[in-house]
Amino acid sequence: MTTYGSADVKVEVDNDADSLVDISAYVLTIGGVKKEALSEEVTALGEAWFKHLATGVFSMPEIALAGVYDDTVTVTPYALFGSNADLGDTRTLKVTFGGTKSISTETLVKSWDRQISKGEKTKYETVLQPTGTPEEA
Amino acid sequence: MTTYGSADVGFLLADGYTLLGDSTKLNDHKEALMEDAGVLGEAWPGFKALGVTKYNLSQKGFYDDAVDQTHAALVGMAGADRVLVLGYASNVQSRPFVGVAGALNISYDRQIVRLALTKAEAEYLANGFVEEGIIQEALAARDTTPAEGASIDGGFQAAAVTITSSSVANPTVITTATDHNLITGDVVLIAGHSGSTPDINGPHVATVLTPTTFTIPVNVTVGGTGGTSTRISNRGGAGYLEWTALALGGYTDVTVKIRDSSDDIAYSDLITFTNASGTRGAERKTVAGTVDRYTQAVWTFNGSGSSESITFMLGLVRN
């Protein structure tokens, strides 16, 4: 059994020069990296148990990255997602879970949030919408 | 690393009302609209951005009906456009701020809970775009003396891009190591470039060819290498004025301006706001063309009087 924890994870995103940059140090939570096979419920008359069929179409739901807001203009999430020009732009997201296994997908920058709460550090949250076929390595 | 906490929030102003004193939570959110563009035959459908974005700011805190506090600001204003500014990184000159020109106050919610203080929530949608700029003058009370603020070196809006080479051509083609993010007509400052004939260091108007190449109107006969190219701010910008208190003391009104200069010596007027005379207010004003490197605020009480004071914040956005 080979398991991994948060200390083994690497989160990379490509910048305007199409180079992957490691933003792991700025990510506190990553909202799940999920793949779904779309199915349709086809329970017919006379069947007591629900029946589903795969449609052959797949999807990846939105992925939310969140952490402490840092406006240093280099490799931080602010530099990659925070400007108005970044919204709707494409970014390659690569998550390495530990060891050699990773998933890489093209995404669109859907949203950018700054969250200010009493007694807390200001946080950011960016939501990326995967688009197209992800690559598993 | 430049991070901030709740204690760093400098101001939240809407039309001259200060909303920060009652707030415990703020969330400013911007979003690009997109649509599932998958078609038949695709196993992994793609999404496309629509090129439309939206912004909203939500505010939570305590219900406060003291004069000039949250209730006074919000109770009668649902559905009205406001000029809103948020200083999330301290109320200090040169720090960043968010400005919203048409902040539509769409909701004001008072929440009564047993055994708890009454709370209030408000939400604003941007009726237009949201901008990020720097604080030209922090929110503070000022009188006639001094009548001008400290100057700010705005530097150059864009980060410097490394130059790979300049070509032997007329006009010469500048190749950059990474995307230069220019549009034709931008003014760039080239520095540290060596070996070219003639020397091309200095400001030039750029004509974009590709994401990593552009031309400048120079006939280069010996190509050079190295150095950097930095975009000079020439796409205009906007100024935000919010004043929260005004005691004219017999004066007629107050004129507030932002001036700019290329050398921090000779200044000229860049943005002149409508004269302020009411107790509180706000205005956003745009400017086209070049915004020089150095900017400074000036304010003048017009007429005559005594014991005058205006409490205001000034912000500048460079496009």
Tab-separated table of C-alpha atoms in Angstrom:
chain	number	residue	atom	x	y	z
A	1	MET	CA	0.000	0.000	0.000
A	2	THR	CA	1.471	3.363	-1.050
A	3	THR	CA	-0.400	6.295	0.397
A	4	TYR	CA	0.355	10.012	0.384
A	5	GLY	CA	-0.451	13.071	2.423
A	6	SER	CA	-0.583	16.821	1.838
A	7	ALA	CA	3.187	17.047	2.281
A	8	ASP	CA	3.627	14.978	-0.880
A	9	VAL	CA	1.367	17.068	-3.126
A	10	LYS	CA	2.588	19.460	-5.797
A	11	VAL	CA	0.257	21.930	-7.545
A	12	GLU	CA	1.554	23.561	-10.720
A	13	VAL	CA	-0.021	26.075	-13.072
A	14	ASP	CA	1.391	27.488	-16.290
A	15	ASN	CA	2.178	31.195	-16.563
A	16	ASP	CA	1.934	33.558	-19.545
A	17	ALA	CA	5.145	32.043	-20.924
A	18	ASP	CA	3.486	28.587	-20.862
A	19	SER	CA	5.920	27.364	-18.198
A	20	LEU	CA	4.614	25.361	-15.261
A	21	VAL	CA	5.237	27.102	-11.934
A	22	ASP	CA	4.912	25.416	-8.578
A	23	ILE	CA	2.303	27.237	-6.470
A	24	SER	CA	2.010	24.565	-3.761
A	25	ALA	CA	3.343	26.973	-1.139
A	26	TYR	CA	0.346	29.251	-1.716
A	27	VAL	CA	-2.405	26.619	-1.675
A	28	LEU	CA	-4.098	25.645	1.586
A	29	THR	CA	-7.021	23.771	0.047
A	30	ILE	CA	-7.731	22.267	-3.322
A	31	GLY	CA	-11.379	21.437	-3.832
A	32	GLY	CA	-11.097	17.930	-5.133
A	33	VAL	CA	-9.791	16.724	-8.468
A	34	LYS	CA	-12.760	14.773	-9.747
A	35	LYS	CA	-13.584	13.012	-12.967
A	36	GLU	CA	-17.119	11.965	-13.803
A	37	ALA	CA	-18.631	9.657	-16.342
A	38	LEU	CA	-22.033	11.018	-17.245
A	39	SER	CA	-24.799	8.484	-17.083
A	40	GLU	CA	-28.491	8.413	-17.726
A	41	GLU	CA	-31.125	6.711	-15.675
A	42	VAL	CA	-32.952	4.177	-17.843
A	43	THR	CA	-35.094	2.284	-15.377
A	44	ALA	CA	-37.843	0.685	-17.363
A	45	LEU	CA	-41.293	-0.487	-16.435
A	46	GLY	CA	-41.191	-3.726	-14.492
A	47	GLU	CA	-37.720	-3.092	-13.048
A	48	ALA	CA	-37.458	-2.911	-9.267
A	49	TRP	CA	-33.905	-1.580	-9.195
A	50	PHE	CA	-32.691	1.657	-10.778
A	51	LYS	CA	-30.624	1.141	-13.874
A	52	HIS	CA	-28.121	3.498	-15.422
A	53	LEU	CA	-26.180	3.552	-18.636
A	54	ALA	CA	-22.947	5.421	-19.297
A	55	THR	CA	-23.322	7.965	-22.085
A	56	GLY	CA	-19.684	7.889	-23.153
A	57	VAL	CA	-19.295	11.553	-22.180
A	58	PHE	CA	-17.057	12.602	-19.301
A	59	SER	CA	-16.521	15.759	-17.303
A	60	MET	CA	-14.407	17.354	-14.625
A	61	PRO	CA	-16.234	19.708	-12.245
A	62	GLU	CA	-14.755	23.035	-11.188
A	63	ILE	CA	-11.617	22.942	-9.055
A	64	ALA	CA	-11.249	25.573	-6.344
A	65	LEU	CA	-7.812	26.563	-5.060
A	66	ALA	CA	-7.658	28.617	-1.876
A	67	GLY	CA	-4.985	29.988	0.381
A	68	VAL	CA	-3.557	33.107	1.983
A	69	TYR	CA	-3.787	36.142	-0.290
A	70	ASP	CA	-0.333	37.343	-1.352
A	71	ASP	CA	0.046	40.098	-3.918
A	72	THR	CA	3.743	39.632	-4.591
A	73	VAL	CA	3.893	39.957	-8.349
A	74	THR	CA	5.798	36.799	-9.208
A	75	VAL	CA	4.627	33.211	-8.938
A	76	THR	CA	1.744	33.692	-6.529
A	77	PRO	CA	-1.880	32.879	-7.382
A	78	TYR	CA	-2.443	36.643	-7.494
A	79	ALA	CA	0.060	36.898	-10.345
A	80	LEU	CA	-1.553	33.978	-12.191
A	81	PHE	CA	-5.269	34.507	-11.597
A	82	GLY	CA	-5.844	37.900	-9.946
A	83	SER	CA	-5.944	40.482	-12.723
A	84	ASN	CA	-9.030	41.241	-14.774
A	85	ALA	CA	-7.168	40.004	-17.858
A	86	ASP	CA	-6.703	36.576	-16.265
A	87	LEU	CA	-10.449	35.924	-15.992
A	88	GLY	CA	-11.533	33.597	-18.775
A	89	ASP	CA	-7.906	32.901	-19.699
A	90	THR	CA	-6.597	29.341	-20.062
A	91	ARG	CA	-4.239	27.820	-17.554
A	92	THR	CA	-2.811	24.293	-17.465
A	93	LEU	CA	-3.272	22.800	-14.007
A	94	LYS	CA	-1.105	19.857	-12.983
A	95	VAL	CA	-1.536	18.099	-9.649
A	96	THR	CA	1.035	15.522	-8.550
A	97	PHE	CA	-0.290	13.450	-5.694
A	98	GLY	CA	3.033	12.041	-4.543
A	99	GLY	CA	5.375	9.604	-6.203
A	100	THR	CA	5.003	9.794	-9.981
A	101	LYS	CA	1.216	9.895	-10.475
A	102	SER	CA	-0.254	13.176	-11.681
A	103	ILE	CA	-3.205	14.637	-13.537
A	104	SER	CA	-2.923	17.541	-15.918
A	105	THR	CA	-5.827	19.439	-17.471
A	106	GLU	CA	-6.437	22.622	-19.387
A	107	THR	CA	-8.673	24.976	-17.403
A	108	LEU	CA	-10.380	28.329	-17.757
A	109	VAL	CA	-10.012	30.829	-14.917
A	110	LYS	CA	-13.625	31.193	-13.831
A	111	SER	CA	-13.416	33.390	-10.746
A	112	TRP	CA	-11.151	35.170	-8.271
A	113	ASP	CA	-12.182	36.013	-4.710
A	114	ARG	CA	-10.537	38.011	-1.950
A	115	GLN	CA	-12.014	37.048	1.421
A	116	ILE	CA	-11.514	39.279	4.456
A	117	SER	CA	-12.661	38.001	7.866
A	118	LYS	CA	-12.199	39.506	11.295
A	119	GLY	CA	-9.240	37.988	13.102
A	120	GLU	CA	-7.934	36.181	10.047
A	121	LYS	CA	-5.420	36.637	7.276
A	122	THR	CA	-6.969	37.784	4.020
A	123	LYS	CA	-7.560	34.737	1.818
A	124	TYR	CA	-7.952	34.168	-1.892
A	125	GLU	CA	-10.015	31.610	-3.745
A	126	THR	CA	-9.854	30.944	-7.451
A	127	VAL	CA	-12.160	28.566	-9.317
A	128	LEU	CA	-10.802	26.822	-12.402
A	129	GLN	CA	-13.130	25.139	-14.892
A	130	PRO	CA	-11.468	22.129	-16.548
A	131	THR	CA	-12.024	21.936	-20.275
A	132	GLY	CA	-11.230	19.108	-22.669
A	133	THR	CA	-9.469	15.817	-21.971
A	134	PRO	CA	-7.291	15.509	-18.852
A	135	GLU	CA	-4.011	13.624	-18.978
A	136	GLU	CA	-3.141	11.022	-16.406
A	137	ALA	CA	0.514	10.165	-15.873
B	1	MET	CA	5.729	37.557	0.478
B	2	THR	CA	3.118	40.288	1.020
B	3	THR	CA	0.120	39.031	2.934
B	4	TYR	CA	-2.546	40.904	4.862
B	5	GLY	CA	-4.943	40.292	7.708
B	6	SER	CA	-8.219	41.729	8.894
B	7	ALA	CA	-6.351	44.439	10.801
B	8	ASP	CA	-4.891	45.714	7.519
B	9	VAL	CA	-8.220	46.688	5.985
B	10	GLY	CA	-7.939	50.449	5.687
B	11	PHE	CA	-11.326	51.574	4.413
B	12	LEU	CA	-14.572	50.599	2.775
B	13	LEU	CA	-16.272	53.709	1.424
B	14	ALA	CA	-19.422	54.129	-0.615
B	15	ASP	CA	-20.352	57.645	-1.736
B	16	GLY	CA	-18.424	59.085	1.193
B	17	TYR	CA	-20.010	56.830	3.827
B	18	THR	CA	-17.563	54.750	5.761
B	19	LEU	CA	-18.827	51.180	6.066
B	20	LEU	CA	-15.823	49.550	7.650
B	21	GLY	CA	-16.566	50.182	11.307
B	22	ASP	CA	-19.430	47.707	11.374
B	23	SER	CA	-18.009	45.041	9.051
B	24	THR	CA	-16.718	41.670	10.168
B	25	LYS	CA	-16.482	39.993	6.777
B	26	LEU	CA	-15.947	41.210	3.232
B	27	ASN	CA	-15.770	39.189	0.064
B	28	ASP	CA	-14.953	40.741	-3.290
B	29	HIS	CA	-15.604	38.309	-6.090
B	30	LYS	CA	-15.103	38.586	-9.822
B	31	GLU	CA	-16.114	35.919	-12.296
B	32	ALA	CA	-15.791	35.203	-16.010
B	33	LEU	CA	-18.949	33.796	-17.572
B	34	MET	CA	-18.415	30.654	-19.549
B	35	GLU	CA	-20.482	28.079	-21.360
B	36	ASP	CA	-20.215	24.364	-21.922
B	37	ALA	CA	-19.262	24.206	-25.595
B	38	GLY	CA	-19.263	20.436	-25.910
B	39	VAL	CA	-20.711	18.987	-29.089
B	40	LEU	CA	-21.778	15.587	-30.305
B	41	GLY	CA	-18.877	13.228	-30.850
B	42	GLU	CA	-16.756	14.636	-28.031
B	43	ALA	CA	-15.985	12.458	-25.059
B	44	TRP	CA	-14.496	15.326	-23.040
B	45	PRO	CA	-16.446	18.483	-23.886
B	46	GLY	CA	-14.740	21.835	-23.595
B	47	PHE	CA	-15.787	25.162	-22.100
B	48	LYS	CA	-15.440	28.582	-23.657
B	49	ALA	CA	-15.192	31.949	-21.937
B	50	LEU	CA	-17.844	34.412	-23.134
B	51	GLY	CA	-15.679	37.485	-22.665
B	52	VAL	CA	-18.081	38.858	-20.062
B	53	THR	CA	-17.191	39.219	-16.400
B	54	LYS	CA	-19.178	40.132	-13.343
B	55	TYR	CA	-18.244	41.436	-9.903
B	56	ASN	CA	-19.902	41.522	-6.550
B	57	LEU	CA	-18.847	42.594	-3.088
B	58	SER	CA	-20.617	41.225	-0.049
B	59	GLN	CA	-20.378	42.760	3.392
B	60	LYS	CA	-21.377	41.292	6.753
B	61	GLY	CA	-21.267	42.926	10.140
B	62	PHE	CA	-23.209	44.567	12.917
B	63	TYR	CA	-26.331	46.644	12.471
B	64	ASP	CA	-25.385	50.213	13.447
B	65	ASP	CA	-27.792	53.131	13.198
B	66	ALA	CA	-25.381	55.829	14.444
B	67	VAL	CA	-25.066	58.911	12.258
B	68	ASP	CA	-23.047	58.290	9.081
B	69	GLN	CA	-22.651	54.571	9.752
B	70	THR	CA	-23.863	51.558	7.847
B	71	HIS	CA	-27.592	51.938	8.339
B	72	ALA	CA	-27.555	55.574	7.256
B	73	ALA	CA	-25.574	54.595	4.186
B	74	LEU	CA	-27.731	51.685	3.128
B	75	VAL	CA	-31.298	52.187	4.300
B	76	GLY	CA	-32.496	54.371	1.460
B	77	MET	CA	-30.105	53.395	-1.297
B	78	ALA	CA	-31.115	49.961	-2.528
B	79	GLY	CA	-30.979	49.975	-6.312
B	80	ALA	CA	-28.832	53.089	-6.617
B	81	ASP	CA	-25.380	53.276	-8.215
B	82	ARG	CA	-22.554	54.167	-5.877
B	83	VAL	CA	-18.836	54.860	-6.119
B	84	LEU	CA	-17.255	52.278	-3.859
B	85	VAL	CA	-13.643	51.792	-2.814
B	86	LEU	CA	-12.077	49.068	-0.702
B	87	GLY	CA	-8.624	49.467	0.815
B	88	TYR	CA	-7.856	45.890	1.751
B	89	ALA	CA	-4.116	46.344	2.255
B	90	SER	CA	-3.901	49.210	4.769
B	91	ASN	CA	-4.837	52.871	4.551
B	92	VAL	CA	-1.378	53.911	3.373
B	93	GLN	CA	-0.249	55.815	0.312
B	94	SER	CA	0.899	53.567	-2.557
B	95	ARG	CA	-0.935	50.527	-1.218
B	96	PRO	CA	-3.447	48.800	-3.536
B	97	PHE	CA	-7.187	49.435	-3.488
B	98	VAL	CA	-10.238	48.243	-5.411
B	99	GLY	CA	-12.506	50.781	-7.066
B	100	VAL	CA	-16.009	50.171	-8.429
B	101	ALA	CA	-17.573	52.960	-10.423
B	102	GLY	CA	-21.135	51.719	-10.575
B	103	ALA	CA	-21.591	49.672	-7.438
B	104	LEU	CA	-25.266	48.871	-7.395
B	105	ASN	CA	-26.363	48.293	-3.814
B	106	ILE	CA	-28.808	45.486	-4.435
B	107	SER	CA	-29.553	44.337	-0.931
B	108	TYR	CA	-29.498	45.408	2.693
B	109	ASP	CA	-30.473	42.681	5.116
B	110	ARG	CA	-31.017	43.169	8.860
B	111	GLN	CA	-30.841	39.902	10.808
B	112	ILE	CA	-32.329	39.579	14.263
B	113	VAL	CA	-31.297	36.529	16.258
B	114	ARG	CA	-32.281	35.727	19.785
B	115	LEU	CA	-29.491	36.282	22.299
B	116	ALA	CA	-27.214	37.962	19.765
B	117	LEU	CA	-26.438	41.410	18.433
B	118	THR	CA	-28.496	42.368	15.413
B	119	LYS	CA	-26.465	41.875	12.268
B	120	ALA	CA	-26.552	43.485	8.849
B	121	GLU	CA	-25.504	42.256	5.436
B	122	ALA	CA	-25.247	44.154	2.192
B	123	GLU	CA	-24.364	43.174	-1.331
B	124	TYR	CA	-23.159	45.270	-4.230
B	125	LEU	CA	-23.017	44.329	-7.889
B	126	ALA	CA	-20.711	46.210	-10.217
B	127	ASN	CA	-22.741	48.039	-12.825
B	128	GLY	CA	-19.731	48.071	-15.108
B	129	PHE	CA	-16.161	47.198	-14.411
B	130	VAL	CA	-14.074	46.932	-11.300
B	131	GLU	CA	-10.582	48.411	-11.173
B	132	GLU	CA	-7.458	47.885	-9.108
B	133	GLY	CA	-5.206	50.837	-8.409
B	134	ILE	CA	-3.026	52.430	-5.779
B	135	ILE	CA	-3.846	54.843	-2.989
B	136	GLN	CA	-2.653	58.310	-3.996
B	137	GLU	CA	-3.722	59.862	-0.697
B	138	ALA	CA	-4.748	57.788	2.309
B	139	LEU	CA	-8.045	58.567	4.020
B	140	ALA	CA	-7.248	61.370	6.459
B	141	ALA	CA	-8.336	64.881	7.471
B	142	ARG	CA	-6.560	67.727	5.724
B	143	ASP	CA	-6.710	71.517	5.810
B	144	THR	CA	-5.239	74.197	3.581
B	145	THR	CA	-1.711	73.596	4.729
B	146	PRO	CA	-0.144	71.561	3.199
B	147	ALA	CA	-2.135	71.802	-0.018
B	148	GLU	CA	-0.333	69.005	-1.792
B	149	GLY	CA	0.507	65.452	-0.924
B	150	ALA	CA	3.716	63.517	-1.265
B	151	SER	CA	4.493	62.368	-4.798
B	152	ILE	CA	4.373	58.723	-5.748
B	153	ASP	CA	6.743	57.033	-8.134
B	154	GLY	CA	4.284	54.851	-10.040
B	155	GLY	CA	7.130	53.150	-11.814
B	156	PHE	CA	5.953	51.355	-14.844
B	157	GLN	CA	2.705	49.501	-14.765
B	158	ALA	CA	3.899	46.315	-16.322
B	159	ALA	CA	6.757	44.191	-15.108
B	160	ALA	CA	9.977	44.368	-17.153
B	161	VAL	CA	10.325	41.718	-19.863
B	162	THR	CA	13.728	40.354	-20.821
B	163	ILE	CA	14.886	41.187	-24.352
B	164	THR	CA	16.551	38.435	-26.330
B	165	SER	CA	17.682	40.490	-29.293
B	166	SER	CA	17.145	43.419	-31.642
B	167	SER	CA	17.298	42.616	-35.349
B	168	VAL	CA	19.153	44.300	-38.211
B	169	ALA	CA	16.117	45.853	-39.837
B	170	ASN	CA	14.146	49.043	-40.331
B	171	PRO	CA	12.160	49.048	-38.170
B	172	THR	CA	14.084	46.754	-35.886
B	173	VAL	CA	12.311	43.708	-34.455
B	174	ILE	CA	12.642	43.259	-30.711
B	175	THR	CA	12.372	39.665	-29.550
B	176	THR	CA	11.447	39.040	-25.909
B	177	ALA	CA	12.062	35.934	-23.813
B	178	THR	CA	8.438	35.804	-22.619
B	179	ASP	CA	5.086	37.276	-23.670
B	180	HIS	CA	5.432	41.064	-23.730
B	181	ASN	CA	1.646	41.670	-23.317
B	182	LEU	CA	1.808	44.800	-25.491
B	183	ILE	CA	-0.730	46.244	-27.882
B	184	THR	CA	0.269	48.357	-30.876
B	185	GLY	CA	0.723	51.931	-29.811
B	186	ASP	CA	2.034	51.147	-26.344
B	187	VAL	CA	5.127	53.078	-25.296
B	188	VAL	CA	7.974	50.926	-24.004
B	189	LEU	CA	11.142	51.874	-22.174
B	190	ILE	CA	14.137	49.793	-23.273
B	191	ALA	CA	17.005	49.643	-20.807
B	192	GLY	CA	20.227	47.715	-20.497
B	193	HIS	CA	20.258	46.648	-24.173
B	194	SER	CA	23.777	46.446	-25.537
B	195	GLY	CA	25.641	46.019	-28.806
B	196	SER	CA	23.130	47.623	-31.161
B	197	THR	CA	23.867	50.412	-33.598
B	198	PRO	CA	22.360	52.806	-32.870
B	199	ASP	CA	21.783	52.484	-29.143
B	200	ILE	CA	18.053	51.765	-28.722
B	201	ASN	CA	17.826	52.335	-24.971
B	202	GLY	CA	15.031	54.792	-24.163
B	203	PRO	CA	11.279	55.180	-24.832
B	204	HIS	CA	9.752	53.973	-28.131
B	205	VAL	CA	6.295	53.338	-29.590
B	206	ALA	CA	5.809	49.613	-30.193
B	207	THR	CA	4.085	47.812	-33.077
B	208	VAL	CA	3.149	44.268	-32.114
B	209	LEU	CA	3.985	41.367	-34.440
B	210	THR	CA	3.603	38.284	-32.199
B	211	PRO	CA	3.321	37.680	-28.451
B	212	THR	CA	7.126	37.726	-28.230
B	213	THR	CA	8.106	40.188	-30.970
B	214	PHE	CA	7.406	43.806	-31.711
B	215	THR	CA	9.012	46.554	-33.736
B	216	ILE	CA	10.163	50.012	-32.733
B	217	PRO	CA	10.747	52.774	-35.307
B	218	VAL	CA	14.547	52.582	-35.304
B	219	ASN	CA	16.791	51.570	-38.212
B	220	VAL	CA	19.214	49.134	-36.559
B	221	THR	CA	22.288	48.274	-38.588
B	222	VAL	CA	24.023	46.150	-35.937
B	223	GLY	CA	21.811	43.969	-33.792
B	224	GLY	CA	22.059	43.931	-30.018
B	225	THR	CA	21.172	41.645	-27.135
B	226	GLY	CA	19.895	41.679	-23.600
B	227	GLY	CA	18.250	44.317	-21.468
B	228	THR	CA	14.598	44.769	-20.659
B	229	SER	CA	11.467	46.290	-22.124
B	230	THR	CA	8.883	47.869	-19.818
B	231	ARG	CA	5.516	49.266	-20.853
B	232	ILE	CA	4.961	52.884	-19.920
B	233	SER	CA	1.440	53.649	-18.800
B	234	ASN	CA	-0.218	55.334	-21.790
B	235	ARG	CA	-3.644	53.737	-21.844
B	236	GLY	CA	-5.144	56.294	-19.525
B	237	GLY	CA	-6.699	55.526	-16.198
B	238	ALA	CA	-9.142	56.727	-13.579
B	239	GLY	CA	-9.125	58.653	-10.342
B	240	TYR	CA	-11.338	57.934	-7.350
B	241	LEU	CA	-12.166	60.639	-4.807
B	242	GLU	CA	-14.139	59.831	-1.664
B	243	TRP	CA	-14.616	62.424	1.054
B	244	THR	CA	-16.243	61.474	4.335
B	245	ALA	CA	-16.296	64.853	6.112
B	246	LEU	CA	-16.056	68.461	5.046
B	247	ALA	CA	-15.991	71.606	7.175
B	248	LEU	CA	-15.754	74.596	4.840
B	249	GLY	CA	-15.360	77.182	7.601
B	250	GLY	CA	-16.648	79.879	5.270
B	251	TYR	CA	-14.861	78.676	2.130
B	252	THR	CA	-17.015	78.006	-0.949
B	253	ASP	CA	-15.831	74.512	-1.859
B	254	VAL	CA	-12.735	72.383	-2.344
B	255	THR	CA	-10.934	71.483	-5.571
B	256	VAL	CA	-9.023	68.212	-5.548
B	257	LYS	CA	-6.679	67.239	-8.360
B	258	ILE	CA	-4.191	64.569	-9.303
B	259	ARG	CA	-1.154	65.878	-11.174
B	260	ASP	CA	1.534	63.921	-13.002
B	261	SER	CA	5.131	64.410	-14.007
B	262	SER	CA	7.774	62.499	-15.928
B	263	ASP	CA	10.622	63.811	-13.744
B	264	ASP	CA	9.026	64.522	-10.334
B	265	ILE	CA	9.858	68.193	-10.897
B	266	ALA	CA	7.491	69.705	-13.445
B	267	TYR	CA	3.874	68.680	-12.780
B	268	SER	CA	0.717	69.282	-14.788
B	269	ASP	CA	-2.932	68.592	-13.994
B	270	LEU	CA	-4.024	65.061	-14.857
B	271	ILE	CA	-7.449	64.725	-13.219
B	272	THR	CA	-9.546	67.550	-11.742
B	273	PHE	CA	-12.542	66.397	-9.728
B	274	THR	CA	-15.782	68.314	-9.462
B	275	ASN	CA	-15.499	70.786	-6.590
B	276	ALA	CA	-16.556	69.228	-3.291
B	277	SER	CA	-19.055	71.136	-1.171
B	278	GLY	CA	-21.409	68.629	0.479
B	279	THR	CA	-20.786	66.877	3.767
B	280	ARG	CA	-19.666	63.730	1.989
B	281	GLY	CA	-19.447	62.402	-1.528
B	282	ALA	CA	-17.515	60.500	-4.143
B	283	GLU	CA	-16.547	60.730	-7.765
B	284	ARG	CA	-14.725	58.603	-10.313
B	285	LYS	CA	-13.150	60.437	-13.215
B	286	THR	CA	-11.329	58.957	-16.196
B	287	VAL	CA	-8.296	60.236	-18.071
B	288	ALA	CA	-7.061	59.201	-21.517
B	289	GLY	CA	-3.541	58.915	-22.863
B	290	THR	CA	-0.305	58.913	-20.937
B	291	VAL	CA	-0.190	58.857	-17.178
B	292	ASP	CA	3.344	59.921	-16.313
B	293	ARG	CA	5.515	58.067	-13.875
B	294	TYR	CA	5.139	60.430	-10.881
B	295	THR	CA	1.786	61.516	-9.492
B	296	GLN	CA	0.789	63.899	-6.719
B	297	ALA	CA	-2.437	65.136	-5.168
B	298	VAL	CA	-3.233	68.817	-4.653
B	299	TRP	CA	-6.265	70.320	-2.942
B	300	THR	CA	-7.457	73.928	-2.641
B	301	PHE	CA	-10.115	75.492	-0.471
B	302	ASN	CA	-11.746	78.118	-2.700
B	303	GLY	CA	-12.773	81.499	-1.347
B	304	SER	CA	-11.927	82.521	2.220
B	305	GLY	CA	-12.616	81.207	5.672
B	306	SER	CA	-11.028	79.565	8.687
B	307	SER	CA	-10.851	76.242	10.544
B	308	GLU	CA	-11.485	74.372	7.293
B	309	SER	CA	-10.958	70.631	6.980
B	310	ILE	CA	-11.713	67.885	4.476
B	311	THR	CA	-11.315	64.164	5.135
B	312	PHE	CA	-10.725	62.378	1.870
B	313	MET	CA	-9.121	59.439	0.128
B	314	LEU	CA	-7.730	59.570	-3.416
B	315	GLY	CA	-6.969	56.586	-5.597
B	316	LEU	CA	-5.391	56.242	-9.036
B	317	VAL	CA	-5.895	53.449	-11.540
B	318	ARG	CA	-3.528	53.039	-14.488
B	319	ASN	CA	-4.882	51.016	-17.402
